[in-house]
XYZ file of C-alpha atoms in Angstrom:
282
model
C 94.579 108.198 92.952
C 93.243 111.372 94.414
C 95.426 114.476 93.380
C 95.624 115.633 96.974
C 97.724 112.475 97.678
C 100.877 113.390 95.742
C 103.131 110.280 95.802
C 106.883 110.399 95.937
C 108.907 109.383 92.896
C 111.441 107.544 95.046
C 111.698 106.670 98.682
C 114.464 105.994 101.105
C 115.122 102.515 102.589
C 113.217 103.175 105.826
C 110.044 104.201 103.984
C 110.374 101.276 101.639
C 110.736 98.895 104.620
C 107.840 100.585 106.393
C 105.516 100.235 103.417
C 106.532 96.665 102.763
C 106.062 95.653 106.286
C 109.719 94.689 106.696
C 112.984 96.169 108.062
C 115.876 97.998 106.345
C 118.139 95.173 107.545
C 115.982 92.625 105.715
C 116.142 94.671 102.622
C 119.909 94.815 102.803
C 119.905 91.103 103.042
C 117.786 90.787 99.964
C 120.370 92.934 98.107
C 123.263 90.795 99.403
C 121.610 87.539 98.153
C 120.700 89.011 94.788
C 117.035 88.779 95.409
C 116.361 92.599 95.072
C 118.683 94.560 92.840
C 120.605 97.499 94.341
C 118.725 100.642 93.457
C 119.963 104.025 92.496
C 121.545 106.148 95.178
C 120.709 109.914 95.643
C 122.992 112.787 96.069
C 123.399 112.063 99.737
C 124.563 108.566 98.654
C 121.483 106.804 100.171
C 119.599 104.177 98.363
C 116.393 105.348 96.508
C 113.613 102.918 95.783
C 111.260 103.496 92.891
C 107.985 101.833 91.800
C 109.452 98.682 90.197
C 111.752 98.221 93.261
C 108.601 98.530 95.651
C 106.511 96.065 93.503
C 109.325 93.448 93.657
C 109.739 94.021 97.461
C 106.067 93.547 97.980
C 105.984 90.286 96.146
C 109.015 89.054 98.037
C 107.274 89.812 101.332
C 104.019 88.003 100.276
C 105.887 84.885 99.095
C 108.103 84.943 102.321
C 104.898 85.289 104.344
C 103.584 82.294 102.638
C 106.492 80.159 103.941
C 108.584 80.226 100.728
C 112.351 80.211 101.297
C 114.225 83.151 100.053
C 116.374 81.011 97.675
C 113.171 79.678 96.153
C 111.857 83.096 95.791
C 114.904 84.257 94.011
C 114.564 81.295 91.643
C 111.003 82.124 91.001
C 111.826 85.709 90.073
C 114.561 84.662 87.579
C 115.145 87.593 85.253
C 111.725 89.124 85.647
C 112.153 92.709 86.652
C 109.094 93.266 88.774
C 107.493 89.877 90.012
C 107.567 86.133 89.471
C 105.879 84.772 86.412
C 103.629 81.718 86.411
C 106.428 79.384 85.370
C 108.404 80.560 88.315
C 105.414 80.179 90.626
C 104.930 76.510 89.207
C 108.496 75.680 90.082
C 108.055 77.088 93.634
C 104.936 75.064 94.130
C 106.779 71.930 93.008
C 109.503 72.496 95.533
C 106.850 73.215 98.172
C 105.303 69.819 97.521
C 108.603 68.209 98.302
C 109.673 70.302 101.302
C 106.644 71.737 103.018
C 103.981 69.193 102.873
C 104.769 67.812 106.382
C 104.591 71.426 107.828
C 101.302 72.440 106.235
C 99.171 71.549 109.133
C 101.082 74.240 111.090
C 101.320 76.852 108.596
C 97.998 78.780 109.416
C 97.698 81.792 107.295
C 100.790 80.709 105.322
C 98.919 77.437 104.455
C 95.887 79.311 103.032
C 98.234 81.381 100.755
C 99.939 78.201 99.534
C 96.610 76.600 98.897
C 95.388 79.587 96.957
C 98.559 79.533 94.782
C 98.070 75.963 94.003
C 94.325 76.544 93.070
C 95.200 79.642 90.909
C 98.439 78.330 89.486
C 99.867 81.829 89.772
C 100.874 84.568 92.209
C 97.204 85.822 92.335
C 96.952 83.418 95.213
C 99.231 85.498 97.179
C 96.613 88.194 97.431
C 93.798 88.159 100.144
C 91.307 85.310 99.873
C 88.367 87.910 99.103
C 90.435 89.293 96.292
C 91.483 85.788 94.765
C 87.879 84.605 95.148
C 86.637 87.512 93.010
C 89.146 86.852 90.223
C 88.643 83.077 90.326
C 86.310 82.776 87.431
C 88.702 84.564 84.908
C 90.397 82.302 82.380
C 94.092 81.680 82.748
C 96.263 84.609 81.508
C 93.243 87.109 81.662
C 95.009 89.202 84.297
C 98.240 90.996 83.363
C 101.242 91.304 85.633
C 100.572 95.011 85.957
C 96.926 94.329 87.104
C 98.190 91.981 89.834
C 100.868 94.607 90.769
C 98.209 97.199 91.148
C 95.981 94.960 93.225
C 98.845 94.139 95.495
C 99.545 97.800 96.033
C 95.909 98.631 96.608
C 95.650 95.721 99.207
C 98.714 96.992 101.028
C 97.317 100.603 101.174
C 93.644 100.158 101.473
C 93.238 96.555 102.641
C 91.587 93.439 101.126
C 88.173 95.329 100.840
C 89.781 97.976 98.637
C 91.634 95.522 96.387
C 88.465 93.383 96.023
C 86.468 96.392 94.862
C 89.236 97.426 92.484
C 89.273 93.760 91.133
C 85.900 94.543 89.558
C 87.686 96.974 87.239
C 90.011 94.181 85.901
C 87.118 91.809 85.601
C 85.353 93.931 83.069
C 88.522 94.806 81.121
C 89.497 91.150 80.916
C 86.079 90.307 79.449
C 86.060 93.145 76.896
C 89.066 93.314 74.451
C 87.813 96.595 72.895
C 87.649 98.132 76.366
C 91.014 96.817 77.275
C 92.427 98.314 74.096
C 90.936 101.606 74.869
C 92.357 101.454 78.444
C 95.801 100.701 76.885
C 95.548 103.712 74.718
C 94.816 105.973 77.577
C 97.450 104.475 79.748
C 100.007 105.009 77.057
C 98.982 108.632 76.643
C 99.546 109.253 80.204
C 102.755 107.563 80.317
C 103.900 109.854 77.503
C 103.362 112.820 79.665
C 106.978 112.602 81.093
C 109.356 115.270 82.331
C 109.768 116.636 78.855
C 106.082 117.877 78.731
C 105.281 121.126 80.377
C 102.436 121.225 82.975
C 100.494 123.663 80.694
C 101.066 121.739 77.498
C 97.808 121.322 75.552
C 98.401 117.531 75.680
C 97.846 117.444 79.387
C 94.132 118.803 79.151
C 93.504 116.465 76.092
C 94.712 113.341 77.778
C 92.807 114.239 81.029
C 89.603 114.568 78.797
C 90.491 111.119 77.231
C 90.819 109.622 80.793
C 87.532 111.093 81.897
C 85.754 109.832 78.846
C 87.176 106.314 79.222
C 86.232 106.146 82.937
C 82.719 107.141 82.102
C 82.551 104.204 79.617
C 84.151 101.735 81.996
C 81.845 102.716 84.803
C 78.809 101.972 82.546
C 80.193 98.587 81.605
C 80.833 97.767 85.337
C 77.242 98.799 86.181
C 75.935 96.722 83.266
C 77.890 93.684 84.527
C 76.189 93.957 87.921
C 79.223 94.962 89.799
C 77.550 97.524 91.821
C 75.520 94.776 93.497
C 78.622 92.732 94.003
C 80.442 95.778 95.624
C 77.479 96.275 97.987
C 77.600 92.714 99.113
C 81.319 93.174 99.651
C 80.750 96.034 101.910
C 77.912 94.285 103.841
C 80.435 91.400 104.421
C 83.012 93.749 105.551
C 80.604 95.549 107.926
C 79.598 92.069 109.415
C 83.220 91.258 109.986
C 83.250 88.459 107.403
C 86.289 89.755 105.524
C 89.483 89.639 107.546
C 91.891 92.379 107.077
C 94.873 89.973 106.631
C 97.132 91.742 108.997
C 98.720 93.625 106.162
C 97.856 97.259 107.243
C 100.290 98.648 109.855
C 99.777 102.217 108.822
C 96.922 104.676 107.593
C 96.235 104.877 103.956
C 97.479 108.519 104.037
C 100.870 107.403 105.478
C 101.041 104.470 102.936
C 100.512 106.646 100.008
C 103.346 108.793 101.153
C 105.682 105.880 101.238
C 104.681 104.269 97.942
C 106.696 105.726 94.924
C 105.471 106.309 91.516
C 107.442 107.905 88.868
C 104.870 110.600 87.864
C 106.060 113.638 86.217
C 104.442 117.062 87.097
C 102.527 117.000 83.848
C 101.104 113.596 84.565
C 100.023 114.667 88.101
C 98.352 117.643 86.591
C 96.550 115.404 84.050
C 95.240 113.335 86.983
C 94.055 116.325 88.776
C 92.221 117.701 85.609
C 90.638 114.279 85.078
C 89.249 114.358 88.642
C 88.041 117.889 88.170
C 86.132 116.725 85.097
C 84.636 113.907 87.030
C 83.243 116.175 89.672
C 81.469 118.233 87.084
C 79.712 115.041 85.852
């Protein structure tokens, strides 16, 4: 995330609704039926939505757009804090087989999402077809929930092309356990830069250097895997109009970044800024 785009830590219900492509009324309905837990309220007694709230809301919208009943979505989530797990998706698909088969000829875009979920056996099928296709060769369980959440947010902000390009990152991480472990270490170091850490704490610069070094190694691994050529092909397909936008983008990327909350402390934001500065120096 570019440091000039400073994301909010929490957003109000109107911004949450706008980002997810729904309405405040619908969100309140999700609260009433227990599909979306009630978030914290701010000093003005208004609801404040954080990262996990928004991830859950985005998955709710994707499943609802695929024609899945809200009660079934609630069952799929179960006790999972952010999104439905694969067992939940399997149960939903079983129910769909019983209740939606007769309607599938009329589902249009919904039918495509349902078919992708069946083929994938997971909620990865709720992502755009170009994203799902790029991930299709990965073995079952290779993608983590956090990876799918990230792709979901990227698709919402930058569209299917942005998410498809980002998917290359997860392809390489899934194929290289050592690289994945290194990624986990850097992620954990960044997460440790919480509100108790001062912006000028030496750890901030140290973690930024670790992030920069890791990204260079990852970029080399992606190039070795031939993902540069794959990305070029994606851009050519996009320019040729062969990749639909999926109708998901109703706002600019700049507007969307301002409505998607991330619980980043000032120290972590400074770390991100420093890492970008190191990258510009080569």
